[in-house]
Tab-separated table of C-alpha atoms in Angstrom:
chain	number	residue	atom	x	y	z
A	997	UNK	CA	125.814	60.674	-16.839
A	998	UNK	CA	128.055	59.246	-14.075
A	999	UNK	CA	127.896	55.699	-15.458
A	1000	UNK	CA	129.012	56.790	-18.903
A	1001	UNK	CA	131.867	58.785	-17.400
A	1002	UNK	CA	132.963	55.788	-15.315
A	1003	UNK	CA	132.877	53.507	-18.387
A	1004	UNK	CA	134.879	55.960	-20.427
A	1005	UNK	CA	137.493	56.241	-17.682
A	1006	UNK	CA	137.831	52.469	-17.284
A	1007	UNK	CA	138.247	51.887	-21.000
A	1008	UNK	CA	140.877	54.587	-21.232
A	1009	UNK	CA	142.716	53.380	-18.117
A	1010	UNK	CA	143.002	49.678	-18.840
A	1011	UNK	CA	143.315	49.802	-22.616
A	1012	UNK	CA	145.836	52.525	-23.378
A	1013	UNK	CA	147.245	50.554	-26.299
A	1014	UNK	CA	144.279	51.221	-28.562
A	1015	UNK	CA	144.603	54.124	-30.912
A	1016	UNK	CA	142.100	56.874	-30.488
A	1017	UNK	CA	140.074	58.280	-33.324
A	1018	UNK	CA	140.934	61.683	-34.696
A	1019	UNK	CA	139.334	64.629	-32.882
A	1020	UNK	CA	136.020	65.596	-34.349
A	1021	UNK	CA	135.631	62.318	-36.234
A	1022	UNK	CA	131.937	61.423	-36.157
A	1023	UNK	CA	130.906	57.978	-34.956
A	1024	UNK	CA	128.075	57.856	-37.498
A	1025	UNK	CA	128.223	59.463	-40.918
A	1026	UNK	CA	125.119	60.280	-42.913
A	1027	UNK	CA	125.062	60.064	-46.699
A	1028	UNK	CA	122.211	61.515	-48.737
A	1029	UNK	CA	121.138	59.280	-51.619
A	1030	UNK	CA	120.029	60.661	-55.021
A	1031	UNK	CA	116.434	59.688	-54.253
A	1032	UNK	CA	116.446	61.779	-51.096
A	1033	UNK	CA	117.012	58.880	-48.665
A	1034	UNK	CA	119.797	58.724	-46.120
A	1035	UNK	CA	122.371	56.010	-45.363
A	1036	UNK	CA	124.038	55.750	-41.961
A	1037	UNK	CA	127.580	54.326	-41.707
A	1038	UNK	CA	129.404	53.449	-38.490
A	1039	UNK	CA	132.944	54.776	-38.321
A	1040	UNK	CA	136.132	53.019	-37.281
A	1041	UNK	CA	135.794	54.738	-33.907
A	1042	UNK	CA	132.843	52.536	-32.969
A	1043	UNK	CA	134.701	49.465	-34.214
A	1044	UNK	CA	137.676	50.265	-32.000
A	1045	UNK	CA	135.364	50.899	-29.061
A	1046	UNK	CA	133.642	47.519	-29.421
A	1047	UNK	CA	136.984	45.752	-29.859
A	1048	UNK	CA	138.333	47.408	-26.732
A	1049	UNK	CA	135.202	46.444	-24.816
A	1050	UNK	CA	135.590	42.772	-25.806
A	1051	UNK	CA	139.243	42.712	-24.720
A	1052	UNK	CA	138.621	44.544	-21.447
A	1053	UNK	CA	138.026	41.364	-19.333
A	1054	UNK	CA	141.285	39.796	-20.523
A	1055	UNK	CA	143.200	42.985	-19.759
A	1056	UNK	CA	141.655	43.243	-16.304
A	1057	UNK	CA	142.547	39.626	-15.489
A	1058	UNK	CA	146.157	40.075	-16.588
A	1059	UNK	CA	146.577	43.330	-14.666
A	1060	UNK	CA	145.360	41.919	-11.339
A	1061	UNK	CA	146.199	39.047	-8.995
A	1062	UNK	CA	143.882	36.633	-10.817
A	1063	UNK	CA	146.595	34.850	-12.812
A	1064	UNK	CA	148.658	33.815	-9.796
A	1065	UNK	CA	145.638	32.737	-7.768
A	1066	UNK	CA	144.005	30.571	-10.418
A	1067	UNK	CA	147.331	28.845	-11.225
A	1068	UNK	CA	147.927	27.949	-7.578
A	1069	UNK	CA	144.381	26.619	-7.164
A	1070	UNK	CA	144.682	24.500	-10.304
A	1071	UNK	CA	148.006	23.014	-9.144
A	1072	UNK	CA	146.504	22.350	-5.709
A	1073	UNK	CA	143.679	20.360	-7.253
A	1074	UNK	CA	146.186	18.392	-9.316
A	1075	UNK	CA	148.285	17.679	-6.219
A	1076	UNK	CA	145.269	16.413	-4.313
A	1077	UNK	CA	144.410	14.104	-7.210
A	1078	UNK	CA	140.703	14.887	-7.003
A	1079	UNK	CA	140.471	15.339	-10.785
A	1080	UNK	CA	137.512	17.670	-11.406
A	1081	UNK	CA	136.725	18.421	-7.757
A	1082	UNK	CA	136.444	21.354	-7.196
A	1083	UNK	CA	135.184	22.036	-10.707
A	1084	UNK	CA	136.646	24.650	-13.002
A	1085	UNK	CA	133.706	26.959	-12.345
A	1086	UNK	CA	134.310	26.822	-8.592
A	1087	UNK	CA	138.042	27.461	-8.991
A	1088	UNK	CA	137.437	30.459	-11.236
A	1089	UNK	CA	134.800	31.789	-8.845
A	1090	UNK	CA	137.152	31.433	-5.880
A	1091	UNK	CA	139.927	33.124	-7.835
A	1092	UNK	CA	137.657	36.018	-8.820
A	1093	UNK	CA	136.445	36.700	-5.292
A	1094	UNK	CA	139.946	36.405	-3.836
A	1095	UNK	CA	141.176	38.735	-6.574
A	1096	UNK	CA	138.499	41.256	-5.610
A	1097	UNK	CA	139.641	40.998	-1.978
A	1098	UNK	CA	143.319	41.525	-2.863
A	1099	UNK	CA	142.712	44.316	-5.379
A	1100	UNK	CA	140.078	46.239	-3.408
A	1101	UNK	CA	142.585	48.657	-1.778
A	1102	UNK	CA	144.098	49.380	-5.200
A	1103	UNK	CA	140.726	49.958	-6.841
A	1104	UNK	CA	139.564	52.082	-3.911
A	1105	UNK	CA	142.618	54.308	-4.116
A	1106	UNK	CA	142.283	54.557	-7.887
A	1107	UNK	CA	138.658	55.600	-7.487
A	1108	UNK	CA	139.414	58.203	-4.839
A	1109	UNK	CA	142.230	59.930	-6.722
A	1110	UNK	CA	140.927	59.584	-10.264
A	1111	UNK	CA	137.370	58.488	-10.865
A	1112	UNK	CA	135.631	60.331	-8.033
A	1113	UNK	CA	137.018	63.786	-8.896
A	1114	UNK	CA	136.245	63.149	-12.570
A	1115	UNK	CA	132.639	62.152	-11.837
A	1116	UNK	CA	132.255	65.278	-9.715
A	1117	UNK	CA	133.666	67.271	-12.666
A	1118	UNK	CA	136.539	68.646	-10.619
A	1119	UNK	CA	139.281	67.497	-13.008
A	1120	UNK	CA	139.564	66.735	-16.696
A	1121	UNK	CA	139.666	63.259	-18.208
A	1122	UNK	CA	143.399	63.350	-18.933
A	1123	UNK	CA	144.282	64.250	-15.362
A	1124	UNK	CA	141.839	61.643	-14.028
A	1125	UNK	CA	143.478	58.953	-16.147
A	1126	UNK	CA	146.932	59.877	-14.906
A	1127	UNK	CA	145.815	59.877	-11.272
A	1128	UNK	CA	143.814	56.639	-11.502
A	1129	UNK	CA	146.595	54.736	-13.234
A	1130	UNK	CA	149.162	55.425	-10.497
A	1131	UNK	CA	147.839	52.882	-7.909
A	1132	UNK	CA	147.452	50.202	-10.590
A	1133	UNK	CA	150.950	50.783	-11.913
A	1134	UNK	CA	152.396	50.751	-8.389
A	1135	UNK	CA	150.749	47.382	-7.726
A	1136	UNK	CA	152.036	45.922	-10.978
A	1137	UNK	CA	155.551	47.260	-10.409
A	1138	UNK	CA	155.632	45.786	-6.896
A	1139	UNK	CA	154.870	42.307	-8.262
A	1140	UNK	CA	157.056	42.499	-11.386
A	1141	UNK	CA	160.572	41.099	-11.399
A	1142	UNK	CA	163.236	43.447	-12.627
A	1143	UNK	CA	164.673	40.685	-14.821
A	1144	UNK	CA	161.350	40.290	-16.655
A	1145	UNK	CA	161.050	44.041	-17.121
A	1146	UNK	CA	164.590	44.176	-18.486
A	1147	UNK	CA	163.898	41.257	-20.813
A	1148	UNK	CA	160.879	42.843	-22.499
A	1149	UNK	CA	162.569	46.244	-22.572
A	1150	UNK	CA	165.440	44.691	-24.496
A	1151	UNK	CA	163.114	42.820	-26.859
A	1152	UNK	CA	160.983	45.891	-27.525
A	1153	UNK	CA	164.023	48.180	-27.675
A	1154	UNK	CA	162.626	50.558	-25.085
A	1155	UNK	CA	165.146	53.201	-24.122
A	1156	UNK	CA	165.358	56.321	-21.967
A	1157	UNK	CA	163.454	54.832	-19.039
A	1158	UNK	CA	164.981	56.404	-15.963
A	1159	UNK	CA	161.867	56.249	-13.752
A	1160	UNK	CA	158.757	54.135	-13.327
A	1161	UNK	CA	156.666	56.815	-14.990
A	1162	UNK	CA	158.684	56.308	-18.183
A	1163	UNK	CA	157.681	52.633	-18.458
A	1164	UNK	CA	154.669	52.280	-20.793
A	1165	UNK	CA	151.814	49.854	-20.203
A	1166	UNK	CA	152.805	47.960	-23.354
A	1167	UNK	CA	156.037	46.992	-21.574
A	1168	UNK	CA	154.753	46.680	-18.004
A	1169	UNK	CA	151.844	44.382	-18.832
A	1170	UNK	CA	153.789	41.448	-20.380
A	1171	UNK	CA	156.510	41.738	-17.728
A	1172	UNK	CA	153.895	41.656	-14.955
A	1173	UNK	CA	152.076	38.672	-16.507
A	1174	UNK	CA	155.344	36.738	-16.853
A	1175	UNK	CA	156.287	37.435	-13.238
A	1176	UNK	CA	152.855	36.300	-12.065
A	1177	UNK	CA	153.218	33.038	-13.974
A	1178	UNK	CA	156.600	32.388	-12.358
A	1179	UNK	CA	155.371	33.198	-8.860
A	1180	UNK	CA	152.260	31.095	-9.293
A	1181	UNK	CA	154.238	28.023	-10.326
A	1182	UNK	CA	156.720	28.544	-7.490
A	1183	UNK	CA	153.946	28.597	-4.897
A	1184	UNK	CA	152.296	25.619	-6.586
A	1185	UNK	CA	155.551	23.665	-6.445
A	1186	UNK	CA	155.844	24.200	-2.691
A	1187	UNK	CA	152.239	23.095	-2.219
A	1188	UNK	CA	152.790	20.003	-4.368
A	1189	UNK	CA	155.728	18.604	-2.342
A	1190	UNK	CA	153.816	17.282	0.740
A	1191	UNK	CA	151.273	15.481	-1.420
A	1192	UNK	CA	154.036	14.034	-3.586
A	1193	UNK	CA	155.703	12.601	-0.479
A	1194	UNK	CA	152.439	10.896	0.495
A	1195	UNK	CA	152.176	9.368	-2.984
A	1196	UNK	CA	155.766	8.079	-2.779
A	1197	UNK	CA	155.231	6.562	0.665
A	1198	UNK	CA	152.020	4.820	-0.372
A	1199	UNK	CA	153.609	3.548	-3.583
A	1200	UNK	CA	156.609	2.168	-1.648
A	1201	UNK	CA	154.360	0.391	0.863
A	1202	UNK	CA	152.283	-1.189	-1.885
A	1203	UNK	CA	155.403	-2.322	-3.718
A	1204	UNK	CA	156.813	-3.901	-0.555
A	1205	UNK	CA	153.524	-5.733	-0.019
A	1206	UNK	CA	153.555	-7.043	-3.582
A	1207	UNK	CA	150.383	-5.182	-4.508
A	1208	UNK	CA	151.766	-3.839	-7.768
A	1209	UNK	CA	148.456	-4.038	-9.627
A	1210	UNK	CA	146.732	-1.643	-7.208
A	1211	UNK	CA	146.963	2.039	-8.137
A	1212	UNK	CA	148.692	4.061	-5.404
A	1213	UNK	CA	146.397	7.006	-6.167
A	1214	UNK	CA	143.380	5.116	-4.874
A	1215	UNK	CA	145.043	4.559	-1.499
A	1216	UNK	CA	146.791	7.920	-1.180
A	1217	UNK	CA	143.775	10.054	-2.064
A	1218	UNK	CA	141.974	9.643	1.309
A	1219	UNK	CA	145.210	10.337	3.191
A	1220	UNK	CA	145.880	13.509	1.196
A	1221	UNK	CA	142.340	14.770	1.716
A	1222	UNK	CA	142.534	13.966	5.437
A	1223	UNK	CA	145.875	15.780	5.765
A	1224	UNK	CA	144.555	18.789	3.876
A	1225	UNK	CA	141.468	19.002	6.076
A	1226	UNK	CA	143.366	18.507	9.351
A	1227	UNK	CA	145.790	21.360	8.676
A	1228	UNK	CA	142.935	23.630	7.490
A	1229	UNK	CA	144.451	23.693	4.033
A	1230	UNK	CA	142.033	26.073	2.343
A	1231	UNK	CA	142.630	28.771	4.941
A	1232	UNK	CA	146.394	28.302	4.654
A	1233	UNK	CA	146.337	28.479	0.861
A	1234	UNK	CA	144.087	31.536	0.720
A	1235	UNK	CA	146.048	33.263	3.464
A	1236	UNK	CA	149.339	32.563	1.733
A	1237	UNK	CA	148.039	33.839	-1.615
A	1238	UNK	CA	146.633	37.020	-0.108
A	1239	UNK	CA	149.781	37.744	1.911
A	1240	UNK	CA	152.017	37.091	-1.111
A	1241	UNK	CA	150.809	40.382	-2.624
A	1242	UNK	CA	151.705	42.442	0.417
A	1243	UNK	CA	154.771	44.624	-0.034
């Protein structure tokens, strides 16, 4: 069925680190008891499949733009000083939808060159995996710093990598995640500066007026919200995040 073929392709594409079961190894083994009854035992293949399925969301999040986006949104909320507004659920939802927007061209290309021919039974699974992984790898390489890739290659003692195709997912994934963390905090730092200046100005004014017992955050919060609304902050932040992935 097409859905089963799509699921098999996704699991094989995004979780290449899991060992595959030996060819011909049955998922369920049947043992005949002395009394004529039968006992069914699940094999390690099913266990690996369920483990891979549970780790699939984490792998998908770390192989997309989600990490950078959610970090920037969390720092933005901290800079505004609005505590739990927007809530964590809203931030994650915004990050997921923006991630879908950023990654849609990559997923579309991966589907066209890999999944679609495989569903139509024009190519084999191995060739479909190779074709579908190329757009994802290109996206990850474009956002990965060479210094991070070199660092993990030295730690893992990876050698003989003369081209991008020689870099395994086990090396590319941690390097990409580290680069995304760095980029996310860099963008968050630049967003934090204007709000920090407002806090410093308000704190200085209150100190000069002798109002040392009044929290500067109470006074600066309306000014930061007003500034953010006047400059159309959400559109600027989302536009900056989306354009930061363009190469």
